[in-house]
CSV table of C-alpha atoms in Angstrom, one decimal:
chain,number,residue,atom,x,y,z
A,627,MET,CA,-68.2,129.8,-160.5
A,628,SER,CA,-64.7,130.1,-162.0
A,629,ASN,CA,-64.1,131.5,-165.4
A,630,SER,CA,-67.7,131.1,-166.5
A,631,THR,CA,-69.3,133.6,-168.8
A,632,LEU,CA,-72.8,134.7,-168.3
A,633,VAL,CA,-74.4,136.0,-171.3
A,634,PHE,CA,-77.8,137.7,-171.1
A,635,LEU,CA,-79.7,138.7,-174.1
A,636,LYS,CA,-82.4,141.3,-173.4
A,637,SER,CA,-84.6,142.8,-175.9
A,638,CYS,CA,-85.1,146.5,-175.8
A,639,GLU,CA,-87.3,147.6,-178.6
A,640,THR,CA,-85.3,146.9,-181.6
A,641,ARG,CA,-82.0,146.4,-179.9
A,642,LEU,CA,-80.6,143.4,-178.3
A,643,TYR,CA,-78.3,144.0,-175.4
A,644,VAL,CA,-75.8,141.4,-174.4
A,645,ILE,CA,-74.5,141.6,-171.0
A,646,ILE,CA,-71.4,139.7,-170.2
A,647,SER,CA,-69.8,139.1,-166.9
A,648,GLN,CA,-66.6,137.5,-166.3
A,649,ARG,CA,-64.4,137.0,-163.4
A,650,THR,CA,-61.3,138.0,-165.4
A,651,CYS,CA,-61.0,140.6,-168.1
A,652,VAL,CA,-60.9,139.2,-171.5
A,653,ASP,CA,-60.1,140.5,-174.9
A,654,PRO,CA,-63.2,142.1,-176.5
A,655,GLN,CA,-62.3,140.5,-179.8
A,656,THR,CA,-62.5,137.0,-178.2
A,657,VAL,CA,-65.8,137.9,-176.6
A,658,LYS,CA,-67.1,139.1,-179.8
A,659,LYS,CA,-66.1,136.0,-181.6
A,660,MET,CA,-67.7,133.8,-179.0
A,661,LEU,CA,-70.9,135.9,-179.1
A,662,MET,CA,-71.0,135.7,-182.9
A,663,LEU,CA,-70.8,132.0,-182.6
A,664,GLN,CA,-73.5,131.6,-180.0
A,665,VAL,CA,-75.8,134.3,-180.9
A,666,SER,CA,-75.7,133.9,-184.7
A,667,ARG,CA,-77.6,130.7,-184.4
A,668,CYS,CA,-80.8,132.5,-183.6
A,669,ILE,CA,-80.6,136.1,-184.6
A,670,ASN,CA,-79.3,138.3,-187.3
A,671,PHE,CA,-77.2,141.0,-186.0
A,672,ASP,CA,-74.5,143.4,-187.0
A,673,PHE,CA,-72.1,145.0,-184.7
A,674,ARG,CA,-72.3,148.7,-184.1
A,675,HIS,CA,-70.5,149.1,-180.9
A,676,THR,CA,-68.6,146.8,-178.8
A,677,MET,CA,-68.2,147.6,-175.2
A,678,ILE,CA,-67.5,145.5,-172.2
A,679,HIS,CA,-69.3,146.3,-169.1
A,680,GLY,CA,-67.5,147.2,-166.0
A,681,ALA,CA,-65.0,145.4,-164.1
A,682,PRO,CA,-64.9,141.7,-163.9
A,683,GLY,CA,-67.2,140.1,-161.3
A,684,THR,CA,-69.6,143.0,-161.1
A,685,LEU,CA,-72.6,141.1,-162.1
A,686,LEU,CA,-71.8,138.1,-160.1
A,687,GLY,CA,-71.3,140.3,-157.1
A,688,PHE,CA,-74.6,142.0,-157.8
A,689,ALA,CA,-76.4,138.8,-158.3
A,690,SER,CA,-75.4,137.2,-155.0
A,691,GLY,CA,-76.7,140.0,-153.0
A,692,ALA,CA,-77.6,143.4,-154.2
A,693,ARG,CA,-76.3,146.4,-152.4
A,694,PRO,CA,-78.9,149.0,-151.6
A,695,GLY,CA,-78.9,152.2,-153.6
A,696,LEU,CA,-77.6,150.7,-156.8
A,697,PRO,CA,-78.1,153.2,-159.7
A,698,PHE,CA,-81.0,151.4,-161.4
A,699,ARG,CA,-82.0,154.5,-163.1
A,700,ARG,CA,-78.7,154.8,-164.8
A,701,CYS,CA,-78.4,151.1,-165.4
A,702,PRO,CA,-81.8,149.8,-166.3
A,703,TRP,CA,-80.3,146.8,-167.9
A,704,LEU,CA,-78.9,145.9,-164.5
A,705,LEU,CA,-82.4,145.9,-163.2
A,706,GLY,CA,-83.3,143.6,-166.0
A,707,VAL,CA,-80.5,141.4,-165.3
A,708,ARG,CA,-81.3,141.4,-161.6
A,709,LYS,CA,-84.8,140.5,-162.4
A,710,ALA,CA,-83.6,137.7,-164.5
A,711,LEU,CA,-81.3,136.4,-161.9
A,712,CYS,CA,-84.0,136.7,-159.2
A,713,SER,CA,-86.4,134.5,-161.0
A,714,GLN,CA,-88.4,136.8,-163.2
A,715,PRO,CA,-88.9,136.4,-166.8
A,716,ALA,CA,-87.0,138.4,-169.3
A,717,SER,CA,-88.9,141.5,-170.2
A,718,THR,CA,-88.6,144.6,-172.2
A,719,TYR,CA,-88.0,147.7,-170.1
A,720,ARG,CA,-88.6,151.2,-170.7
A,721,ARG,CA,-85.3,152.9,-170.2
A,722,CYS,CA,-83.7,152.3,-173.5
A,723,PRO,CA,-81.2,152.3,-174.7
A,724,PRO,CA,-78.8,151.6,-171.8
A,725,SER,CA,-75.7,153.7,-171.7
A,726,SER,CA,-73.4,152.6,-174.4
A,727,ARG,CA,-70.5,153.1,-172.1
A,728,GLU,CA,-71.7,150.4,-169.9
A,729,LEU,CA,-72.5,147.5,-172.0
A,730,LEU,CA,-71.9,145.7,-175.0
A,731,HIS,CA,-74.7,145.9,-177.4
A,732,LEU,CA,-75.4,144.6,-180.8
A,733,GLY,CA,-77.7,146.5,-183.0
A,734,LEU,CA,-80.4,144.7,-184.7
A,735,LYS,CA,-82.4,145.4,-187.7
A,736,GLN,CA,-85.5,143.8,-186.2
A,737,PRO,CA,-86.5,142.3,-182.9
A,738,ALA,CA,-84.8,139.0,-182.3
A,739,PRO,CA,-86.9,136.0,-182.6
A,740,CYS,CA,-85.1,134.2,-179.9
A,741,LEU,CA,-84.5,136.5,-177.0
A,742,ILE,CA,-82.8,134.1,-174.8
A,743,HIS,CA,-80.1,132.0,-176.2
A,744,PRO,CA,-81.0,128.4,-175.7
A,745,SER,CA,-77.8,127.3,-174.1
A,746,TYR,CA,-78.0,130.0,-171.5
A,747,ARG,CA,-81.7,129.7,-170.9
A,748,THR,CA,-81.5,128.6,-167.3
A,749,PHE,CA,-79.3,131.5,-166.4
A,750,SER,CA,-81.3,134.2,-168.1
A,751,GLN,CA,-84.5,132.9,-166.8
A,752,GLY,CA,-82.9,132.7,-163.5
A,753,PRO,CA,-83.5,130.3,-160.7
A,754,LYS,CA,-87.1,131.4,-160.8
A,755,ASN,CA,-88.4,128.7,-163.1
A,756,PRO,CA,-88.3,125.7,-160.9
A,757,THR,CA,-87.7,122.3,-162.3
A,758,PRO,CA,-90.9,121.3,-164.1
A,759,GLY,CA,-91.4,118.6,-161.5
A,760,TYR,CA,-92.9,115.3,-162.5
A,761,THR,CA,-94.4,115.0,-165.8
A,762,LEU,CA,-98.1,114.4,-166.2
A,763,ARG,CA,-97.4,110.9,-167.4
A,764,THR,CA,-95.3,110.0,-164.3
A,765,ARG,CA,-98.0,111.3,-162.1
A,766,LEU,CA,-100.7,109.4,-163.9
A,767,VAL,CA,-98.7,106.2,-163.8
A,768,VAL,CA,-98.0,106.6,-160.1
A,769,THR,CA,-101.7,107.3,-159.4
A,770,LEU,CA,-102.8,104.3,-161.4
A,771,LEU,CA,-100.3,102.0,-159.6
A,772,PHE,CA,-101.4,103.3,-156.3
A,773,GLY,CA,-105.1,102.9,-157.2
A,774,GLY,CA,-104.4,99.5,-158.6
A,775,GLY,CA,-102.7,98.6,-155.4
A,776,ILE,CA,-105.6,99.6,-153.3
A,777,LEU,CA,-108.0,97.7,-155.5
A,778,ALA,CA,-105.9,94.6,-155.4
A,779,THR,CA,-105.8,94.8,-151.6
A,780,TRP,CA,-109.5,95.3,-151.4
A,781,TRP,CA,-110.2,92.4,-153.7
A,782,TYR,CA,-107.9,90.1,-151.8
A,783,VAL,CA,-109.5,90.9,-148.5
A,784,TYR,CA,-113.0,90.5,-150.1
A,785,ALA,CA,-112.0,87.1,-151.5
A,786,GLU,CA,-110.7,86.0,-148.1
A,787,LYS,CA,-113.9,87.1,-146.4
A,788,GLN,CA,-116.0,85.2,-149.0
A,789,GLN,CA,-114.0,82.1,-148.4
A,790,LYS,CA,-114.4,82.4,-144.7
A,791,MET,CA,-118.2,82.8,-145.1
A,792,GLN,CA,-118.3,79.8,-147.3
A,793,MET,CA,-116.4,77.7,-144.6
A,794,GLN,CA,-118.9,78.9,-142.0
A,795,ARG,CA,-121.8,78.0,-144.1
A,796,MET,CA,-120.4,74.5,-144.7
A,797,GLU,CA,-120.1,74.0,-141.0
A,798,GLN,CA,-123.7,75.1,-140.5
A,799,LEU,CA,-124.9,72.8,-143.2
A,800,LYS,CA,-123.1,69.9,-141.6
A,801,LYS,CA,-124.8,70.7,-138.4
A,802,VAL,CA,-128.2,70.8,-140.1
A,803,ALA,CA,-127.4,67.3,-141.3
A,804,LEU,CA,-129.9,67.2,-144.0
A,805,GLY,CA,-130.0,64.2,-146.2
A,806,HIS,CA,-127.8,62.0,-144.0
A,807,GLY,CA,-130.2,59.2,-144.2
A,808,CYS,CA,-130.2,56.6,-146.8
A,809,PHE,CA,-133.2,56.5,-149.1
A,810,SER,CA,-134.2,53.6,-151.2
A,811,LEU,CA,-136.6,54.1,-154.0
A,812,LEU,CA,-137.7,52.8,-157.4
A,813,ASP,CA,-136.7,54.9,-160.4
A,814,HIS,CA,-139.0,55.4,-163.4
A,815,THR,CA,-137.6,52.3,-165.1
A,816,GLY,CA,-138.5,50.1,-162.1
A,817,GLN,CA,-134.9,49.8,-161.0
A,818,ARG,CA,-134.2,50.2,-157.3
A,819,ARG,CA,-131.9,53.1,-156.5
A,820,THR,CA,-130.4,54.2,-153.2
A,821,LYS,CA,-128.7,57.3,-152.1
A,822,ALA,CA,-125.3,55.6,-152.4
A,823,ASP,CA,-125.9,55.2,-156.1
A,824,PHE,CA,-125.7,58.9,-156.5
A,825,LEU,CA,-122.5,59.5,-154.6
A,826,GLY,CA,-119.7,60.9,-156.7
A,827,ARG,CA,-122.1,63.1,-158.6
A,828,TRP,CA,-123.7,66.4,-158.1
A,829,VAL,CA,-127.4,66.1,-157.6
A,830,LEU,CA,-130.3,68.5,-157.9
A,831,MET,CA,-133.3,67.1,-156.2
A,832,TYR,CA,-136.9,68.2,-156.3
A,833,PHE,CA,-139.9,66.8,-154.5
A,834,GLY,CA,-143.3,67.1,-156.2
A,835,PHE,CA,-146.1,65.1,-157.8
A,836,THR,CA,-147.3,64.5,-161.3
A,837,HIS,CA,-150.8,65.9,-160.8
A,838,CYS,CA,-149.3,69.2,-159.9
A,839,PRO,CA,-151.1,72.1,-161.7
A,840,ASP,CA,-148.3,74.5,-162.4
A,841,ILE,CA,-145.6,74.7,-159.8
A,842,CYS,CA,-143.9,71.4,-160.3
A,843,PRO,CA,-143.8,71.7,-164.1
A,844,ASP,CA,-142.3,75.2,-163.7
A,845,GLU,CA,-139.7,74.1,-161.2
A,846,LEU,CA,-138.8,71.1,-163.2
A,847,GLU,CA,-138.5,73.3,-166.3
A,848,LYS,CA,-136.2,75.6,-164.4
A,849,LEU,CA,-134.2,72.6,-163.2
A,850,THR,CA,-133.9,71.3,-166.8
A,851,ASN,CA,-132.6,74.6,-168.0
A,852,VAL,CA,-130.0,74.8,-165.3
A,853,VAL,CA,-128.8,71.2,-165.9
A,854,LYS,CA,-128.6,71.9,-169.6
A,855,ALA,CA,-126.7,75.1,-169.1
A,856,LEU,CA,-124.3,73.3,-166.8
A,857,ASP,CA,-123.9,70.5,-169.3
A,858,GLU,CA,-122.7,73.0,-171.9
A,859,GLU,CA,-120.1,74.5,-169.6
A,860,ALA,CA,-116.8,72.9,-170.0
A,861,GLY,CA,-114.8,72.3,-166.9
A,862,LEU,CA,-117.8,71.7,-164.7
A,863,PRO,CA,-119.0,68.2,-163.8
A,864,SER,CA,-122.5,67.2,-165.0
A,865,VAL,CA,-125.4,67.2,-162.6
A,866,GLN,CA,-127.9,64.5,-162.0
A,867,PRO,CA,-131.4,65.8,-161.7
A,868,LEU,CA,-133.8,63.9,-159.4
A,869,PHE,CA,-137.6,64.1,-159.1
A,870,ILE,CA,-139.0,62.4,-156.0
A,871,THR,CA,-142.8,62.1,-155.7
A,872,VAL,CA,-144.7,63.1,-152.6
A,873,ASP,CA,-147.7,61.3,-153.9
A,874,PRO,CA,-146.7,57.6,-154.0
A,875,GLU,CA,-150.3,56.4,-154.1
A,876,ARG,CA,-150.9,57.8,-157.5
A,877,ASP,CA,-147.4,58.2,-158.9
A,878,ASP,CA,-146.3,54.7,-159.6
A,879,VAL,CA,-143.4,53.8,-161.9
A,880,ALA,CA,-145.4,54.1,-165.1
A,881,ALA,CA,-146.8,57.5,-164.1
A,882,MET,CA,-143.3,58.7,-163.3
A,883,ALA,CA,-142.0,57.5,-166.6
A,884,ARG,CA,-144.7,59.4,-168.4
A,885,TYR,CA,-144.0,62.5,-166.4
A,886,VAL,CA,-140.2,62.7,-166.6
A,887,LYS,CA,-139.9,62.3,-170.3
A,888,ASP,CA,-141.2,65.9,-170.7
A,889,PHE,CA,-138.2,67.3,-169.0
A,890,HIS,CA,-134.4,66.7,-169.1
A,891,PRO,CA,-133.4,63.4,-170.6
A,892,ARG,CA,-131.3,62.5,-167.6
A,893,LEU,CA,-134.1,63.3,-165.1
A,894,VAL,CA,-134.7,60.3,-162.9
A,895,GLY,CA,-138.1,60.0,-161.2
A,896,LEU,CA,-138.1,58.2,-157.9
A,897,THR,CA,-141.1,56.6,-156.2
A,898,GLY,CA,-141.8,53.8,-153.9
A,899,THR,CA,-144.1,52.7,-151.1
A,900,PRO,CA,-145.6,55.5,-148.9
A,901,GLU,CA,-143.2,54.4,-146.2
A,902,GLU,CA,-140.1,54.7,-148.4
A,903,VAL,CA,-141.3,58.1,-149.6
A,904,ARG,CA,-141.9,59.2,-146.1
A,905,GLU,CA,-138.5,58.2,-145.1
A,906,ALA,CA,-136.8,60.1,-147.9
A,907,SER,CA,-138.9,63.2,-147.4
A,908,GLN,CA,-138.2,63.2,-143.7
A,909,ASP,CA,-134.5,62.9,-144.4
A,910,TYR,CA,-134.7,66.1,-146.3
A,911,ARG,CA,-137.3,67.7,-144.1
A,912,VAL,CA,-139.8,68.0,-146.9
A,913,TYR,CA,-143.3,68.8,-145.8
A,914,TYR,CA,-146.2,67.3,-147.8
A,915,SER,CA,-149.8,67.0,-147.1
A,916,LYS,CA,-152.6,65.6,-149.2
A,917,GLY,CA,-155.5,67.9,-149.9
A,918,PRO,CA,-159.2,66.9,-149.9
A,919,LYS,CA,-160.3,64.6,-152.6
A,920,ASP,CA,-163.0,65.7,-155.0
A,921,GLU,CA,-165.6,63.6,-156.8
A,922,ASP,CA,-163.0,62.3,-159.3
A,923,ASN,CA,-160.8,61.3,-156.4
A,924,ASP,CA,-158.4,63.9,-157.6
A,925,TYR,CA,-156.5,66.0,-155.0
A,926,ILE,CA,-153.7,68.4,-154.8
A,927,VAL,CA,-150.7,67.7,-152.5
A,928,ASP,CA,-149.4,70.7,-150.7
A,929,HIS,CA,-145.6,70.5,-150.3
A,930,THR,CA,-142.3,72.2,-149.8
A,931,ILE,CA,-141.2,73.8,-153.1
A,932,LEU,CA,-137.5,73.6,-153.0
A,933,ILE,CA,-134.7,72.4,-155.2
A,934,TYR,CA,-131.9,70.8,-153.2
A,935,LEU,CA,-128.2,70.8,-154.3
A,936,ILE,CA,-126.2,67.8,-153.1
A,937,ASN,CA,-122.5,67.5,-153.6
A,938,PRO,CA,-120.7,64.4,-154.7
A,939,ASP,CA,-120.1,63.5,-151.0
A,940,GLY,CA,-123.8,63.3,-150.4
A,941,LEU,CA,-123.8,66.5,-148.4
A,942,PHE,CA,-126.6,68.9,-148.7
A,943,LEU,CA,-125.1,72.2,-149.8
A,944,ASP,CA,-127.8,74.6,-150.8
A,945,TYR,CA,-131.5,75.0,-151.7
A,946,TYR,CA,-133.3,77.2,-154.3
A,947,ASN,CA,-136.9,78.3,-153.9
A,948,ARG,CA,-139.5,79.7,-156.3
A,949,THR,CA,-138.0,83.2,-156.3
A,950,VAL,CA,-134.6,82.1,-157.5
A,951,SER,CA,-134.2,82.4,-161.3
A,952,ASP,CA,-132.3,79.9,-163.4
A,953,MET,CA,-129.5,82.3,-163.9
A,954,GLN,CA,-129.1,82.8,-160.2
A,955,MET,CA,-129.2,79.1,-159.6
A,956,LEU,CA,-126.6,78.5,-162.3
A,957,GLN,CA,-124.3,81.0,-160.7
A,958,SER,CA,-124.7,79.6,-157.3
A,959,ILE,CA,-124.1,76.0,-158.4
A,960,ARG,CA,-121.1,77.1,-160.3
A,961,ASN,CA,-119.6,78.7,-157.2
A,962,HIS,CA,-120.3,75.6,-155.1
A,963,MET,CA,-118.7,73.4,-157.7
A,964,LYS,CA,-115.6,75.6,-157.9
A,965,ALA,CA,-115.3,75.8,-154.1
A,966,TYR,CA,-115.6,72.0,-154.0
A,967,MET,CA,-113.0,71.4,-156.6
A,968,LYS,CA,-110.7,73.8,-154.9
A,969,MET,CA,-111.1,72.1,-151.5
A,970,SER,CA,-110.6,68.6,-152.8
A,971,PRO,CA,-108.5,68.6,-156.0
A,972,LYS,CA,-108.5,65.1,-157.6
B,832,MET,CA,-163.2,55.4,-158.8
B,833,GLU,CA,-159.8,55.2,-160.4
B,834,ALA,CA,-158.0,58.5,-160.7
B,835,SER,CA,-157.3,59.4,-164.2
B,836,ASN,CA,-153.7,59.8,-165.5
B,837,ALA,CA,-152.0,63.1,-164.8
B,838,PRO,CA,-152.1,65.5,-167.8
B,839,ASN,CA,-149.1,65.3,-170.0
B,840,ALA,CA,-147.1,68.3,-171.2
B,841,LEU,CA,-149.5,69.0,-174.1
B,842,GLN,CA,-152.5,68.9,-172.0
B,843,ARG,CA,-150.9,71.0,-169.3
B,844,ARG,CA,-150.1,73.7,-171.9
B,845,ALA,CA,-153.6,73.6,-173.3
B,846,CYS,CA,-155.0,74.1,-169.8
B,847,TRP,CA,-152.7,76.9,-169.0
B,848,ALA,CA,-153.5,78.7,-172.3
B,849,ALA,CA,-157.2,78.4,-171.6
B,850,ARG,CA,-156.7,79.7,-168.1
B,851,ASP,CA,-154.7,82.6,-169.5
B,852,GLU,CA,-157.4,83.4,-172.0
B,853,LEU,CA,-160.0,83.4,-169.2
B,854,TRP,CA,-157.9,85.6,-166.9
B,855,ARG,CA,-157.2,88.1,-169.7
B,856,CYS,CA,-160.9,88.3,-170.4
B,857,LEU,CA,-161.7,88.9,-166.8
B,858,ASP,CA,-159.0,91.5,-166.5
B,859,GLU,CA,-160.4,93.5,-169.4
B,860,LYS,CA,-163.9,93.4,-168.2
B,861,SER,CA,-165.0,94.8,-164.8
B,862,ASP,CA,-166.4,92.6,-162.1
B,863,ASP,CA,-170.0,93.2,-163.2
B,864,ASP,CA,-169.4,91.9,-166.7
B,865,ALA,CA,-167.8,88.7,-165.6
B,866,ALA,CA,-170.6,86.8,-167.2
B,867,LEU,CA,-169.3,87.8,-170.6
B,868,CYS,CA,-166.3,85.6,-170.1
B,869,ASP,CA,-168.4,82.5,-169.7
B,870,ALA,CA,-167.3,81.1,-173.1
B,871,PHE,CA,-163.7,81.2,-171.9
B,872,ARG,CA,-164.7,79.7,-168.6
B,873,LYS,CA,-166.4,76.8,-170.3
B,874,VAL,CA,-163.3,76.1,-172.4
B,875,PHE,CA,-161.1,76.4,-169.3
B,876,GLU,CA,-163.2,74.0,-167.4
B,877,ALA,CA,-163.1,71.5,-170.2
B,878,LYS,CA,-159.4,71.5,-170.7
B,879,CYS,CA,-158.3,71.4,-167.1
B,880,PRO,CA,-159.0,68.7,-164.5
B,881,ALA,CA,-161.5,69.7,-161.8
B,882,GLN,CA,-158.9,70.0,-159.1
B,883,TRP,CA,-156.9,72.4,-161.3
B,884,VAL,CA,-159.9,74.5,-162.0
B,885,LYS,CA,-160.5,74.9,-158.3
B,886,TYR,CA,-156.8,75.6,-157.7
B,887,PHE,CA,-156.5,78.2,-160.4
B,888,ASN,CA,-159.7,80.0,-159.3
B,889,LYS,CA,-158.3,80.2,-155.8
B,890,ARG,CA,-155.1,81.4,-157.2
B,891,ARG,CA,-156.8,84.1,-159.1
B,892,ASP,CA,-158.7,85.3,-156.0
B,893,PHE,CA,-155.4,85.4,-154.1
B,894,LEU,CA,-153.6,87.4,-156.8
B,895,LYS,CA,-156.5,89.9,-156.9
B,896,PHE,CA,-156.4,90.2,-153.2
B,897,LYS,CA,-152.6,90.7,-153.2
B,898,GLU,CA,-153.1,93.4,-155.8
B,899,LYS,CA,-155.7,95.1,-153.8
B,900,ILE,CA,-153.5,95.0,-150.7
B,901,ASN,CA,-150.6,96.5,-152.5
B,902,SER,CA,-152.5,99.3,-154.0
B,903,ASP,CA,-155.2,100.1,-151.4
B,904,GLY,CA,-153.4,99.1,-148.3
B,905,PHE,CA,-154.6,96.6,-145.8
B,906,GLU,CA,-157.6,97.4,-143.5
B,907,PRO,CA,-158.2,95.0,-140.7
B,908,SER,CA,-161.8,94.0,-140.4
B,909,SER,CA,-162.6,95.2,-136.9
């Protein structure tokens, strides 16, 4: 430090002591004027005595490495200054007042509100107070970014894994080769329909029979709700619901027509000869077995209770049993559709 | 004999309602008082096809059995 001036303001009961250190001697009047300028900003003072401590460079020499045996008792203010320089807060100390021969002091009428002059704060507080470090906001931002980065990575890895699982499942389904045959049945209007007629559309297929006590109506109700919900969703292709009978002896075209009108308007009922029905059901590995007839010749057909999802390429994608709710089904179908659209953008 | 037409939606719902009434009655009463639900049973048998009556009776037995298993635990019969 060249011609710098260190000014310490230390309170000592009602007196404020200003300690100056300079490398070169300077005219007291100049110092006083400078002090009046600096200090007057925060305290009221009047000059009683004006003294300059010691020889130039004393404090600096003292600060850089104290010599043992310094007369602290005689110069308590030195102790205060040393404390300040050695990172301790400014404090009042008991031995007051310091020798008037040894320092410049300004008498005060009352304790100074600002003990340490703002412009010299770092000096008087000494190197003790470290830089405040990073603000809370900075730390928060960094933490959030870091956390966000971790989350993003996790999400990306998770999405990759989901996609891989999806690909694997597609492979498995292709191996299962369900629904590869070509059914040919009569719809409820008497028109002949084949599997090819439904290519290019998503299909939800259910096998049942019209004399079913509760299961088929429930499942068809669920199917209707799902198809309706998908209709309402923009951006998703519409689904063709199909109802294929496993009881062709009783469920002729008229019976199918009567039955399907209670459900979704687009629901197509398919029937045919027992052979045609057998072929279609074998294609989809649907089990069905006629129960014993009673005196009314009525019987119940035991059958697989599944709703099949077929994609526009005619590939069987998924199935939904009794335990799957319509919300779950909806979500699953949505996912399949999105995956399909991603893989083959048209 | 020609099999009759399958029940339509209205008939189905009527049958299910009768079944629910009967089952509710049976749930409220203990097994000994089952005879008190005979009125409901008659309605139920009138509204539902014979096959359905048999089917729903079997279903009720199964549901009761399942309940018993869940609460009392299963005891093999030997």
